[in-house]
Short mmCIF file of C-alpha atoms and ligand atoms in Angstrom, two decimals:
data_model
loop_
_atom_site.label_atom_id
_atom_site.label_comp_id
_atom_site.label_asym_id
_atom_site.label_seq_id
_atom_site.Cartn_x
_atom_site.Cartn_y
_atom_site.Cartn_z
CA UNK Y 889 -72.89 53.40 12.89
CA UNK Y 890 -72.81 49.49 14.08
CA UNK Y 891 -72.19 48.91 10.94
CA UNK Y 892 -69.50 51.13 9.99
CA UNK Y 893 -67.86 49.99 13.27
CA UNK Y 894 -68.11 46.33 12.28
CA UNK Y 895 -66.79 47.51 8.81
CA UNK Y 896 -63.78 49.33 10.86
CA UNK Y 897 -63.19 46.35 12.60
CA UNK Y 898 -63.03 43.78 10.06
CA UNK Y 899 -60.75 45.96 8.52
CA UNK Y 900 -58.38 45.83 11.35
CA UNK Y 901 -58.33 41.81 11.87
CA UNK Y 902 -57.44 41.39 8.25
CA UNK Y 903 -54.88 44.36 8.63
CA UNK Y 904 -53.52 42.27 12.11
CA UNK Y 905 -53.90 38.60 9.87
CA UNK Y 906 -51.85 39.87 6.93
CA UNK Y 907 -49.40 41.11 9.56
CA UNK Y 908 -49.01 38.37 11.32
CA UNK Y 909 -48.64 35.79 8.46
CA UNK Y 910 -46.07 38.49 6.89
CA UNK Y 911 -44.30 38.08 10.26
CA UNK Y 912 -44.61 34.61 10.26
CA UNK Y 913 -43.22 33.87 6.51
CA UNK Y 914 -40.43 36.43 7.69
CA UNK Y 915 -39.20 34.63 10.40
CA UNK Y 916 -40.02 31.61 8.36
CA UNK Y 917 -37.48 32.36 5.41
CA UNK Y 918 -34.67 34.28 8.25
CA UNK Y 919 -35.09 31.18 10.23
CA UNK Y 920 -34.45 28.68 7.17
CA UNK Y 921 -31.66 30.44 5.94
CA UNK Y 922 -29.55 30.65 8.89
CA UNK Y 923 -30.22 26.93 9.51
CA UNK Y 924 -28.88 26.60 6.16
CA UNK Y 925 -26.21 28.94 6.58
CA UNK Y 926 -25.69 27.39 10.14
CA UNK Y 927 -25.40 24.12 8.46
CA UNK Y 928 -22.67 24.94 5.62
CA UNK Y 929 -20.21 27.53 7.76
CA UNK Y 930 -19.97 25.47 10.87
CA UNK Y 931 -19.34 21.93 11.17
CA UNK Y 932 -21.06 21.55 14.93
CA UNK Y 933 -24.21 19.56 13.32
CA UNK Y 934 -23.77 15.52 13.79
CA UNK Y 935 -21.05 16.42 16.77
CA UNK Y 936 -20.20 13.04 18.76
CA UNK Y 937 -17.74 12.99 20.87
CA UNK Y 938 -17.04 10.35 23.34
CA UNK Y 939 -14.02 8.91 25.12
CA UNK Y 940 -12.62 5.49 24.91
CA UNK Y 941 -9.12 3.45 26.42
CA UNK Y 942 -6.38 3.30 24.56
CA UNK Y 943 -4.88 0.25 26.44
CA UNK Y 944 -2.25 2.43 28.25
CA UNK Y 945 -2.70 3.03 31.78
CA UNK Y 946 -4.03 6.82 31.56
CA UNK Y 947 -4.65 7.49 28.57
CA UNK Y 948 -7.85 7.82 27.20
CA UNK Y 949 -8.97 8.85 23.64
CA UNK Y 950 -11.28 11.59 23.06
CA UNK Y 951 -13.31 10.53 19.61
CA UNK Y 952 -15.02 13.68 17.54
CA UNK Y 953 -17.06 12.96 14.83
CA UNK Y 954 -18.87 15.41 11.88
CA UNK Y 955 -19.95 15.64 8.82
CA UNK Y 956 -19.42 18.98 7.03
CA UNK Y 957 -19.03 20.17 3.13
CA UNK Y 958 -19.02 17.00 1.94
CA UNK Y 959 -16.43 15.31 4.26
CA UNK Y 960 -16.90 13.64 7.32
CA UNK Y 961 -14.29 13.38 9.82
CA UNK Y 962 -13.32 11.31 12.34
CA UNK Y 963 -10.92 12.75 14.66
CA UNK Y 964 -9.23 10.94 18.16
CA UNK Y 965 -7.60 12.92 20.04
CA UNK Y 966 -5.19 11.50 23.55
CA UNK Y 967 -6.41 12.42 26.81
CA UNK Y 968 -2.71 11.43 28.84
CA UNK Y 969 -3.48 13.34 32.17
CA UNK Y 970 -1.16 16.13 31.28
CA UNK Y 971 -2.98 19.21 29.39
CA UNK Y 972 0.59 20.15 28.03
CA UNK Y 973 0.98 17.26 26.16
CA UNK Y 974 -2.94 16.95 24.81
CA UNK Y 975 -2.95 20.42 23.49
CA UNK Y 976 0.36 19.78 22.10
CA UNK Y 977 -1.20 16.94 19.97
CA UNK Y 978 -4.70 18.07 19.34
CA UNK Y 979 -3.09 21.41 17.67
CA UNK Y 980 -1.11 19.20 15.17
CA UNK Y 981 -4.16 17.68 14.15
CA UNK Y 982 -6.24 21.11 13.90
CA UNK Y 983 -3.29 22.42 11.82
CA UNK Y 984 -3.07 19.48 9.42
CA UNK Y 985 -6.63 19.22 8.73
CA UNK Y 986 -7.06 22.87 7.82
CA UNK Y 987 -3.95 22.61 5.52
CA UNK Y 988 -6.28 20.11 3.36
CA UNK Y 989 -7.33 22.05 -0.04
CA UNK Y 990 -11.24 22.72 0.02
CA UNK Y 991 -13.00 19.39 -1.85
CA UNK Y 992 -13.16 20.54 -5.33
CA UNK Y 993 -17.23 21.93 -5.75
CA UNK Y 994 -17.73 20.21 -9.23
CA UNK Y 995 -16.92 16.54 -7.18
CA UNK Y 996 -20.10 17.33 -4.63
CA UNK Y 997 -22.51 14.49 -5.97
CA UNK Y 998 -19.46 11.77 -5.28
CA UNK Y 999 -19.41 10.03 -2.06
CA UNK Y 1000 -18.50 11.69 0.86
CA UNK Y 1001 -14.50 12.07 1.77
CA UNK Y 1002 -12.87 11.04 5.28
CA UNK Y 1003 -11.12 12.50 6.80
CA UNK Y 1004 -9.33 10.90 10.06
CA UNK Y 1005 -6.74 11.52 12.63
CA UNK Y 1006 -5.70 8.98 14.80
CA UNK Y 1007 -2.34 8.41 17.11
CA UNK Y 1008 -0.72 5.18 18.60
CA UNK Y 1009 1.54 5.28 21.65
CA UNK Y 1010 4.36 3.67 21.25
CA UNK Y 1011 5.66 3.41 24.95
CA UNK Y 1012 4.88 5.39 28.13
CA UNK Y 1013 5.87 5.44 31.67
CA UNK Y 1014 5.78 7.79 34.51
CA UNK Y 1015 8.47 9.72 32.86
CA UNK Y 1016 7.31 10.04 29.65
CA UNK Y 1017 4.91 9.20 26.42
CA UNK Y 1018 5.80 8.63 22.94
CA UNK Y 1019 3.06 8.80 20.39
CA UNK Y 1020 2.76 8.87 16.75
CA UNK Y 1021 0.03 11.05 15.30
CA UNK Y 1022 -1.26 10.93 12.02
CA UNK Y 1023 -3.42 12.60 10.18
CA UNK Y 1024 -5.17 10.38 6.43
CA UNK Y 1025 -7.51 12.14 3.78
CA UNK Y 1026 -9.51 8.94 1.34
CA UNK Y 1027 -10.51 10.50 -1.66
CA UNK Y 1028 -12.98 8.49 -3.75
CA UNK Y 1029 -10.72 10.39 -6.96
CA UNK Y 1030 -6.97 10.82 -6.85
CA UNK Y 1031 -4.50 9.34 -4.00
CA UNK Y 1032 -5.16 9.34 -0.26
CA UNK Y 1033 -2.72 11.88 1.32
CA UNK Y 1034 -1.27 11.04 4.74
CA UNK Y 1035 0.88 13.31 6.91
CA UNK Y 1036 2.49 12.03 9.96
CA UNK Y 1037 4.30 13.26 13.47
CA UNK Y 1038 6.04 11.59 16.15
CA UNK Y 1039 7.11 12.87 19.26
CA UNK Y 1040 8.26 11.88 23.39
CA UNK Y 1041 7.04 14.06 25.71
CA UNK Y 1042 7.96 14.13 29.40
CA UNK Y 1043 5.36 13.26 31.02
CA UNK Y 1044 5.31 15.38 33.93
CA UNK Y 1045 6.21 18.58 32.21
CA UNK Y 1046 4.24 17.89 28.97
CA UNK Y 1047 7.01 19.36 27.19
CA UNK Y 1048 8.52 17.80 24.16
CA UNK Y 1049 11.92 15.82 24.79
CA UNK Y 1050 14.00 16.55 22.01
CA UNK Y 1051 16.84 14.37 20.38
CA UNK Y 1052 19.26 17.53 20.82
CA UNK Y 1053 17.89 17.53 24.93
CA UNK Y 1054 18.61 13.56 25.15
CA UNK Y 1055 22.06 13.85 23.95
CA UNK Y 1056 22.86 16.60 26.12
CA UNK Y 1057 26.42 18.15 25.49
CA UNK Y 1058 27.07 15.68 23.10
CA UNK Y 1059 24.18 16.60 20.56
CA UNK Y 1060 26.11 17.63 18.10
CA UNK Y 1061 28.15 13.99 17.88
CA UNK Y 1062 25.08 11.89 18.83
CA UNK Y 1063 22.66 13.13 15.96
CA UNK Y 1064 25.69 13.01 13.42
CA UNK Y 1065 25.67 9.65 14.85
CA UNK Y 1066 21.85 8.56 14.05
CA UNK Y 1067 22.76 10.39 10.43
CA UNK Y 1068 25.21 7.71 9.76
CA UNK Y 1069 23.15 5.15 10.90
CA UNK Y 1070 20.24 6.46 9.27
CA UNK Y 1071 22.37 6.42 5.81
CA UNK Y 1072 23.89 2.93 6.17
CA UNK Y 1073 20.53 1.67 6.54
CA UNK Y 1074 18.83 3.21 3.54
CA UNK Y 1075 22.04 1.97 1.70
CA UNK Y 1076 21.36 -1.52 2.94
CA UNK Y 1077 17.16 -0.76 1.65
CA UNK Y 1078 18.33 0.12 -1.61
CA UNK Y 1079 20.80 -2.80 -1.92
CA UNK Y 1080 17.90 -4.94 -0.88
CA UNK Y 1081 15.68 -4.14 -3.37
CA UNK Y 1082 18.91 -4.25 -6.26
CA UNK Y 1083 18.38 -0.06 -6.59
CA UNK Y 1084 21.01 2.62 -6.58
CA UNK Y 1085 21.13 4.69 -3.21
CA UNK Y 1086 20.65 8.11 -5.07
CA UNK Y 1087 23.58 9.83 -2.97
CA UNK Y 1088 22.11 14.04 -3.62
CA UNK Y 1089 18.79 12.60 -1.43
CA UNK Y 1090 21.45 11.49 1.16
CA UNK Y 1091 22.89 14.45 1.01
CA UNK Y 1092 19.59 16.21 1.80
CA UNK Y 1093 19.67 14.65 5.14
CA UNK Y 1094 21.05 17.02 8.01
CA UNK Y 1095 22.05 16.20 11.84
CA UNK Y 1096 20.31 19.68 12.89
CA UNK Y 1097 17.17 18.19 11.34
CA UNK Y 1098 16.77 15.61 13.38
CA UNK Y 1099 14.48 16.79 16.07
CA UNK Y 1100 12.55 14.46 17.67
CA UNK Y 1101 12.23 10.66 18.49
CA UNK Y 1102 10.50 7.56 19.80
CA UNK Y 1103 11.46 5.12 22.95
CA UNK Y 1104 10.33 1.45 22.27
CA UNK Y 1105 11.45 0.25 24.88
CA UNK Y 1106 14.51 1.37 27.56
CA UNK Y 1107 16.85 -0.16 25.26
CA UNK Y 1108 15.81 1.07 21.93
CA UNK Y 1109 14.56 4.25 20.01
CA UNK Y 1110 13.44 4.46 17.13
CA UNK Y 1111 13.21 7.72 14.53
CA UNK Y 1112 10.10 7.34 11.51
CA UNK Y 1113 11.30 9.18 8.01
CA UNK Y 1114 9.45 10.57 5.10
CA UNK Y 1115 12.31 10.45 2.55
CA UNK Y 1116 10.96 11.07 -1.20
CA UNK Y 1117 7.90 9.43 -0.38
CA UNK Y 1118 9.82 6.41 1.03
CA UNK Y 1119 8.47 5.82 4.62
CA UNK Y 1120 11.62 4.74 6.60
CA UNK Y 1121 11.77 3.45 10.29
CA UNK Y 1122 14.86 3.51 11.87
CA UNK Y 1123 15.35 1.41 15.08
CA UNK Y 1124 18.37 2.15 17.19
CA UNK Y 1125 20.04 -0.01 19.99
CA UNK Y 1126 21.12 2.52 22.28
CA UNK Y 1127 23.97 0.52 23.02
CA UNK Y 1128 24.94 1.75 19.20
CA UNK Y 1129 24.58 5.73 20.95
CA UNK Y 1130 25.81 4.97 24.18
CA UNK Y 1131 28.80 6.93 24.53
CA UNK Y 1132 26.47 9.90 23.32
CA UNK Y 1133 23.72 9.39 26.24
CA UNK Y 1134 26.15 9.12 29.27
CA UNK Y 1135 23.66 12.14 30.79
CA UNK Y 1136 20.77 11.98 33.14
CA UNK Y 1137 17.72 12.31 31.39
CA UNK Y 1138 18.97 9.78 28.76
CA UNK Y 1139 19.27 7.59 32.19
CA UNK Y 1140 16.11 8.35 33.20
CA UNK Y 1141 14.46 7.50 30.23
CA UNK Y 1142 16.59 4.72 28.74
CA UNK Y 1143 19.12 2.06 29.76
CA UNK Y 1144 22.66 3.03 29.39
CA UNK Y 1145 25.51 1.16 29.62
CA UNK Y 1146 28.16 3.05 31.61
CA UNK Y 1147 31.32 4.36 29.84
CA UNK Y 1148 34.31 3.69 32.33
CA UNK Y 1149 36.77 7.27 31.56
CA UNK Y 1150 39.96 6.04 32.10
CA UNK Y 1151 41.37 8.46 34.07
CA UNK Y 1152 41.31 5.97 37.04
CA UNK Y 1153 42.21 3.21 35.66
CA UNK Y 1154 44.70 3.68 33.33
CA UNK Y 1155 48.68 3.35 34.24
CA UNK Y 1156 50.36 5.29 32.19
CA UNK Y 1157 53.91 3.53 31.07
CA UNK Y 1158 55.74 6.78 32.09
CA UNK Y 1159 53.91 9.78 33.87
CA UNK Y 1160 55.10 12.10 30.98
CA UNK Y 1161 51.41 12.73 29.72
CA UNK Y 1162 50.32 13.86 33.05
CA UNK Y 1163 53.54 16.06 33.73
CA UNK Y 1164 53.04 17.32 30.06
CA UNK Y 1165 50.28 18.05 27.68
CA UNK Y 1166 49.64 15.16 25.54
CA UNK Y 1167 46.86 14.54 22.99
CA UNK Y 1168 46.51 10.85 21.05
CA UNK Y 1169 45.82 11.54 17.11
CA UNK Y 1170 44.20 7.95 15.82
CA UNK Y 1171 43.02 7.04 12.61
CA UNK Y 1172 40.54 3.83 11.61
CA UNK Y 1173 39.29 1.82 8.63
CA UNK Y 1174 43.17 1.79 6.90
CA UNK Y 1175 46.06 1.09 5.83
CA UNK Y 1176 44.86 2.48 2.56
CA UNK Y 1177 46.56 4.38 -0.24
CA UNK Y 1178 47.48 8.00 1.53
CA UNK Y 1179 48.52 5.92 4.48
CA UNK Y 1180 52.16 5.99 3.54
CA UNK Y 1181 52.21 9.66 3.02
CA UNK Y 1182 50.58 10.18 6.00
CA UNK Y 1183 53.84 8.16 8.05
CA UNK Y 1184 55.81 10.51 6.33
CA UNK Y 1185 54.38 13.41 7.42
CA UNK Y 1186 54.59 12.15 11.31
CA UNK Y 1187 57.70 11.03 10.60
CA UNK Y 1188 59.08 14.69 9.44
CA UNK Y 1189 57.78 16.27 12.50
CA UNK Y 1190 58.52 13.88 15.03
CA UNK Y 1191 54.64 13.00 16.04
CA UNK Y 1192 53.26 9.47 17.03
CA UNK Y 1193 50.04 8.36 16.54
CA UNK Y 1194 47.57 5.36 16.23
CA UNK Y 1195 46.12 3.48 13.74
CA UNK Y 1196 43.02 1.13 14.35
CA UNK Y 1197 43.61 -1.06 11.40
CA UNK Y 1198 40.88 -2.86 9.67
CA UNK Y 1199 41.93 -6.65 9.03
CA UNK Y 1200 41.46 -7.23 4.84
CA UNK Y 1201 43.20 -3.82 4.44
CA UNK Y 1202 46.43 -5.32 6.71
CA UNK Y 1203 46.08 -8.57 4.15
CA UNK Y 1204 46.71 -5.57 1.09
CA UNK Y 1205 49.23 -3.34 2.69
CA UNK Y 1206 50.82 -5.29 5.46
CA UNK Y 1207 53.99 -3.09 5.00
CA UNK Y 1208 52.44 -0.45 6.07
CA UNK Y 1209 51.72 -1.65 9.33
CA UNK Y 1210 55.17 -2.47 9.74
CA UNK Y 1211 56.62 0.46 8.85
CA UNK Y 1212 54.16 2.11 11.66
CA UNK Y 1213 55.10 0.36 13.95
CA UNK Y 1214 59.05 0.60 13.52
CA UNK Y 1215 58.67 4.28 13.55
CA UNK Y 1216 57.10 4.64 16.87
CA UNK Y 1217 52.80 4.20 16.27
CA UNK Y 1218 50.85 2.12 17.97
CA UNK Y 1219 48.07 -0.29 16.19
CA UNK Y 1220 44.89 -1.24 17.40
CA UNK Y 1221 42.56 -3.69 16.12
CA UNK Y 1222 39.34 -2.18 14.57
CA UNK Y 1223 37.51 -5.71 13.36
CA UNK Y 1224 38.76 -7.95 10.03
CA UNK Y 1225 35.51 -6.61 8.02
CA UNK Y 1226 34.36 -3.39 9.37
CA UNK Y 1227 30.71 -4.65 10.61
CA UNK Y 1228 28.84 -3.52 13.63
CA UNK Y 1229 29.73 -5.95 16.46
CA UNK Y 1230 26.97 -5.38 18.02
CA UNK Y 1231 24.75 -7.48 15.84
CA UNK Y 1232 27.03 -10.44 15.56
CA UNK Y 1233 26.89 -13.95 16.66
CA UNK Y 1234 29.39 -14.86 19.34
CA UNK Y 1235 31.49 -17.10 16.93
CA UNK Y 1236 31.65 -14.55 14.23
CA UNK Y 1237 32.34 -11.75 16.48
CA UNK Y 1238 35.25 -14.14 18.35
CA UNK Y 1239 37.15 -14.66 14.60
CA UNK Y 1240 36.53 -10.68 13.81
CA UNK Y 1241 39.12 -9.95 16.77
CA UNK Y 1242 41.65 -12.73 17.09
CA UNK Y 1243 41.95 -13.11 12.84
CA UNK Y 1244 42.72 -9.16 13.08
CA UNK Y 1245 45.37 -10.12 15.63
CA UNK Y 1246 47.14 -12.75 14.01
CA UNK Y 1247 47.12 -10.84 10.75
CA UNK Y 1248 48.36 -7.44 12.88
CA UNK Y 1249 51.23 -10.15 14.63
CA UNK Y 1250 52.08 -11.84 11.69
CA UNK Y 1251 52.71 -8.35 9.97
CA UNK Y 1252 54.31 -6.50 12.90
CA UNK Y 1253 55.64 -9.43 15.72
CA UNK Y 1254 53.45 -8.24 18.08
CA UNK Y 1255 49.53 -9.18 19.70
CA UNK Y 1256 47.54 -5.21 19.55
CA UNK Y 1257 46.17 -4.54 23.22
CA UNK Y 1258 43.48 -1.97 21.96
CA UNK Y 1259 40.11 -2.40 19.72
CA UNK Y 1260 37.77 0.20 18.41
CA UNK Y 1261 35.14 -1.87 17.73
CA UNK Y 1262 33.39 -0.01 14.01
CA UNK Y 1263 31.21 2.70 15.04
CA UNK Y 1264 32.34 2.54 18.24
CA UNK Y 1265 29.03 0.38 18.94
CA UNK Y 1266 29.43 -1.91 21.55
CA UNK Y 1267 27.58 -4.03 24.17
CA UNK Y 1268 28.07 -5.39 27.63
CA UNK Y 1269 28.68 -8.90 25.44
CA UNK Y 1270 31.05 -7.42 23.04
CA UNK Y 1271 32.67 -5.47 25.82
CA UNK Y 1272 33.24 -8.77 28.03
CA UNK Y 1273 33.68 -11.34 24.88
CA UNK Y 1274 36.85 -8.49 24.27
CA UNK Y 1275 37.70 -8.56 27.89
CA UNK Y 1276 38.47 -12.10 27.28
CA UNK Y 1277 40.59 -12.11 24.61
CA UNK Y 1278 43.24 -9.80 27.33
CA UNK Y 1279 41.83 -6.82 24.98
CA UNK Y 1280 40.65 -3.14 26.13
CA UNK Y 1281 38.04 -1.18 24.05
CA UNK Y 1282 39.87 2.96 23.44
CA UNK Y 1283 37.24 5.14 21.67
CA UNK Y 1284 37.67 8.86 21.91
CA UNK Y 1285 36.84 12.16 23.78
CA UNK Y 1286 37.10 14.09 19.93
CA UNK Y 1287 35.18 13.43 16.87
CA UNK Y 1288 36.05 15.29 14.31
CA UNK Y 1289 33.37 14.03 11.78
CA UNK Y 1290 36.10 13.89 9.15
CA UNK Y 1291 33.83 11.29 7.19
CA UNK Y 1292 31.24 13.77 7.17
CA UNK Y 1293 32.56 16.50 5.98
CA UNK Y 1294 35.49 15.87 3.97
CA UNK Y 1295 36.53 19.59 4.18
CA UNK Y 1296 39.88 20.24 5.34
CA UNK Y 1297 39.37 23.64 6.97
CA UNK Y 1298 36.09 22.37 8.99
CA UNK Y 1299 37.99 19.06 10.52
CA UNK Y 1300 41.40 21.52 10.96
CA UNK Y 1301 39.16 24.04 12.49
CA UNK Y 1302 37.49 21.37 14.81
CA UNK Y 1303 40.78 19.84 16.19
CA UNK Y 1304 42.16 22.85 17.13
CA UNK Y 1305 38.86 23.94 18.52
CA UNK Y 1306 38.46 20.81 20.92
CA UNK Y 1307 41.61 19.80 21.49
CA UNK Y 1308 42.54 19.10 25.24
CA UNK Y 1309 45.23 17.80 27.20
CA UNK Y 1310 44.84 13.42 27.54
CA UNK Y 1311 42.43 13.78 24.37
CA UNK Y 1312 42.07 11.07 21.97
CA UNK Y 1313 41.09 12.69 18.63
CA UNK Y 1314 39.46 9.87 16.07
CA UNK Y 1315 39.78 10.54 12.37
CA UNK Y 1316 40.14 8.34 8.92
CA UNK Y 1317 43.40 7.98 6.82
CA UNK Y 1318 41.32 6.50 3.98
CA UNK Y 1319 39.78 10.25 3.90
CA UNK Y 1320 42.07 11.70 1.29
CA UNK Y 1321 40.94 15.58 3.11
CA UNK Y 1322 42.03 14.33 6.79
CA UNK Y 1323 45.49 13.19 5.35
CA UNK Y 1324 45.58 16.34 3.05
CA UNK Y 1325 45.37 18.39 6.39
CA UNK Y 1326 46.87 16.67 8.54
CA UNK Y 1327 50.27 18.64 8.42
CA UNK Y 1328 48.51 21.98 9.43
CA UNK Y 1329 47.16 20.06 12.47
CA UNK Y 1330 50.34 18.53 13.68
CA UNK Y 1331 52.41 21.85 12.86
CA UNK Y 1332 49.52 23.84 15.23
CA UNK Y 1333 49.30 20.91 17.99
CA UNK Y 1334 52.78 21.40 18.30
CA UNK Y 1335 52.96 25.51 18.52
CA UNK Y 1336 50.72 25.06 21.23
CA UNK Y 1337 52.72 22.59 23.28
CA UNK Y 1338 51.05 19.25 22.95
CA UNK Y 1339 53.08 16.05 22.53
CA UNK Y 1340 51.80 14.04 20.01
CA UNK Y 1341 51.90 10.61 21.49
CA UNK Y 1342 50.77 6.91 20.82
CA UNK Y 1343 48.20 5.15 22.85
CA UNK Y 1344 51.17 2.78 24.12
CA UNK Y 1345 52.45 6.33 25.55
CA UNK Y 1346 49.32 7.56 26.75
CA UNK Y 1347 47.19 5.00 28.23
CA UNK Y 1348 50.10 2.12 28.64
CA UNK Y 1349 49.07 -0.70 30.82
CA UNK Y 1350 45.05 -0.52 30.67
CA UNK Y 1351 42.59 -3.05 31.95
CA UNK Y 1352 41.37 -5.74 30.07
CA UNK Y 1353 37.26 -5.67 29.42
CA UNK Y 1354 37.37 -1.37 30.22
CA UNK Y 1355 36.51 1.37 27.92
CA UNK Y 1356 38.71 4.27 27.44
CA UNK Y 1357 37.71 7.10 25.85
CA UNK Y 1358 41.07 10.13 26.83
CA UNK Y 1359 43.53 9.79 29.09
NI1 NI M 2149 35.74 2.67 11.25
#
């Protein structure tokens, strides 16, 4: 019986052992495998994360660090105070790095890719922060891909600060504006480098596109492109946008010089345009060939208008300018070469206006009073160096984007649309479309009771050294 009850009970501790060590191995093996699963499905092993400045007052950077399925990634995100603006960044960089295709499996025994995201502020204040973000993927096979962002955000909202916000009511003009910019200067890259500007990519460039932007500093912005792989920066004196950011978050966030509206300045010649609705028609860069059929067609319905004549095209077609002038039109001087005078010397800016006038006097008896500088960019120096010369700067209250477009139902369409009583309307008579429609307009103008009148009639007397941009 003592034995038999040893027996029993030797046969129940090797019963309990076997258990045990099954239970052991079993929790052995499910332990294992979910480390190993643990360590393939989520990337939390080797997590560091640590914060470090970013030389802005602020702003910090939060650093995360991992290694997972053969990649290792090294990701800073900006701490800026403002949760708004963090999450705003930290979800472009999620997004981006879960758009990169899964590492190939048969590439495994290579080195290890990166993956990083980093960001660089390029200015910040109280009011606002503008950072770049971007996002690079180093592949020990094939090319590195690289994906970039850019954005200002106001600071105390965290919201983004859009170009269409900055230009306010005059979004539509100012990012048509940073288009033609944005165009001359990839024309002047491609002349550069002695390449054709491949005009169907231009044409893939849109104003309603152009969504966000960077401050430098107060006086400058500055837009980053990816255009068919070409990286393009684009930096913009906002004198060159001012008459698009007379609003108050552009003043907040930039320096602007005033635009003086004429209104109280101006001394009309007779008081007919404020008895009456009048509305200025001018048109820049000619004389040029449809000029004289143009005349004709003011001429037949008894319309004035303006004409900001380019120097070298009085030198061709000095006639022209004549004839304008003995039928009633006013000419204004609009530079001898067409260049920007905001990035001129002094000297070459000086002989840009006064050759203009002497070729304009020699071809017509009489000095201009107006200039539309190109672009309509100008400066406080450009504004007083034309002040000087007894000259006042007349831009316009309507653009109708003819040089855009080039589609006579569009620019008809738009003049009718905007037209308002002391309006000046800019357009081109080199633009074969504006001169093509320019009957229709007049003939409409008219039905609805404007006067068609020169600048002389409008504005008369103005002050030397002011802008004027409608009656
Ligand atoms: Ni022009």
């Amino acid at each position: 019986m003592k034995h038999a009850r040893l027996k029993h009970r030797w046969h129940f501790h090797l019963r309990l052992i076997t258990a045990v060590f099954v239970l052991i191995v079993t929790l052995s093996v499910a332990g294992l495998s979910l480390y190993y699963v643990d360590r393939r499905q989520t990337p939390q092993i080797d997590t560091r994360e640590y914060r470090r400045h970013s030389g802005y007052r602020g702003i910090s950077t939060r650093v995360v660090q991992y290694s997972d399925a053969g990649r290792h990634y090294y990701l800073e995100y900006p701490r800026t105070g403002n949760d708004n603006i963090d999450r705003a960044v930290a979800r472009w960089i999620d997004d981006a790095h879960e758009l990169i295709p899964q590492r190939d499996p048969a590439l495994e025994h290579l080195a290890p890719e990166s993956v990083y995201a980093s960001y660089m502020v390029r200015s910040a204040s109280t009011e606002h922060i503008s950072l770049i973000s971007q996002l690079a993927v180093d592949r020990d096979t094939g090319t590195p891909t690289r994906q970039t962002s850019y954005w200002t955000f106001d600071r105390r909202s965290g919201q983004v600060i859009t170009l269409e916000q900055l230009f306010g009511d005059k979004s539509v003009d100012g990012r048509e504006r940073v288009v033609l910019y944005l165009r001359q200067a990839l024309a002047d890259q491609a002349k550069s480098r002695g390449r054709a500007l491949d005009e169907r990519a231009l044409a893939t460039i849109h104003a309603a596109d152009m969504r966000n932007f960077l401050i430098v500093d107060r006086n400058t912005i500055e837009f980053d492109y990816d255009l068919w792989g070409i990286d393009t920066t684009l930096r913009l004196d906002t004198d060159r946008l001012q008459l698009y950011l007379q609003n108050n978050l552009a003043r907040r966030l930039l320096d602007i010089t005033p635009v003086v509206t004429s209104r109280a300045t101006a001394s009309p010649t007779s008081d007919r345009c404020i008895r009456t609705r009048c509305i200025a028609l001018t048109f820049d860069d000619g004389p040029g060939p449809y000029t004289s059929h143009l005349l004709d067609v003011l001429r037949d319905r008894g319309a004035h208008a303006s004409f900001f004549v380019v120097g070298n095209n009085v030198q061709l077609r000095s006639s022209l300018v004549k004839r304008a002038v003995s039928e009633g039109h006013t000419i204004g001087n609009h530079s001898l070469t067409h260049t920007s005078f905001t990035t001129m010397r002094p000297e070459r800016l000086h002989h840009e206006i006064s050759e203009t006038n002497t070729l304009i006097q020699r071809a017509t008896g009489g000095q201009p009073r107006y200039i539309r500088p190109p672009y309509g960019a100008v400066d406080a120096d450009v504004v007083r160096t034309i002040g000087e010369q007894g000259m006042s700067v007349v831009l316009w209250s309507i653009d109708t984007r003819d040089w855009a477009d080039r589609d006579a139902d569009t620019i008809y369409r738009r003049v009718i649309a905007s037209a308002r009583p002391g309006g000046i309307v800019i357009m081109h008579d080199i633009q074969p479309t504006t001169v093509a429609t320019i009957a229709r307009i007049v003939d409409r103008l008219q039905a609805q009771g404007y006067n068609l009148v020169s600048l002389d009639e409008m504005l008369g007397d103005t002050e030397a050294g002011k802008i004027y941009t409608s009656l």
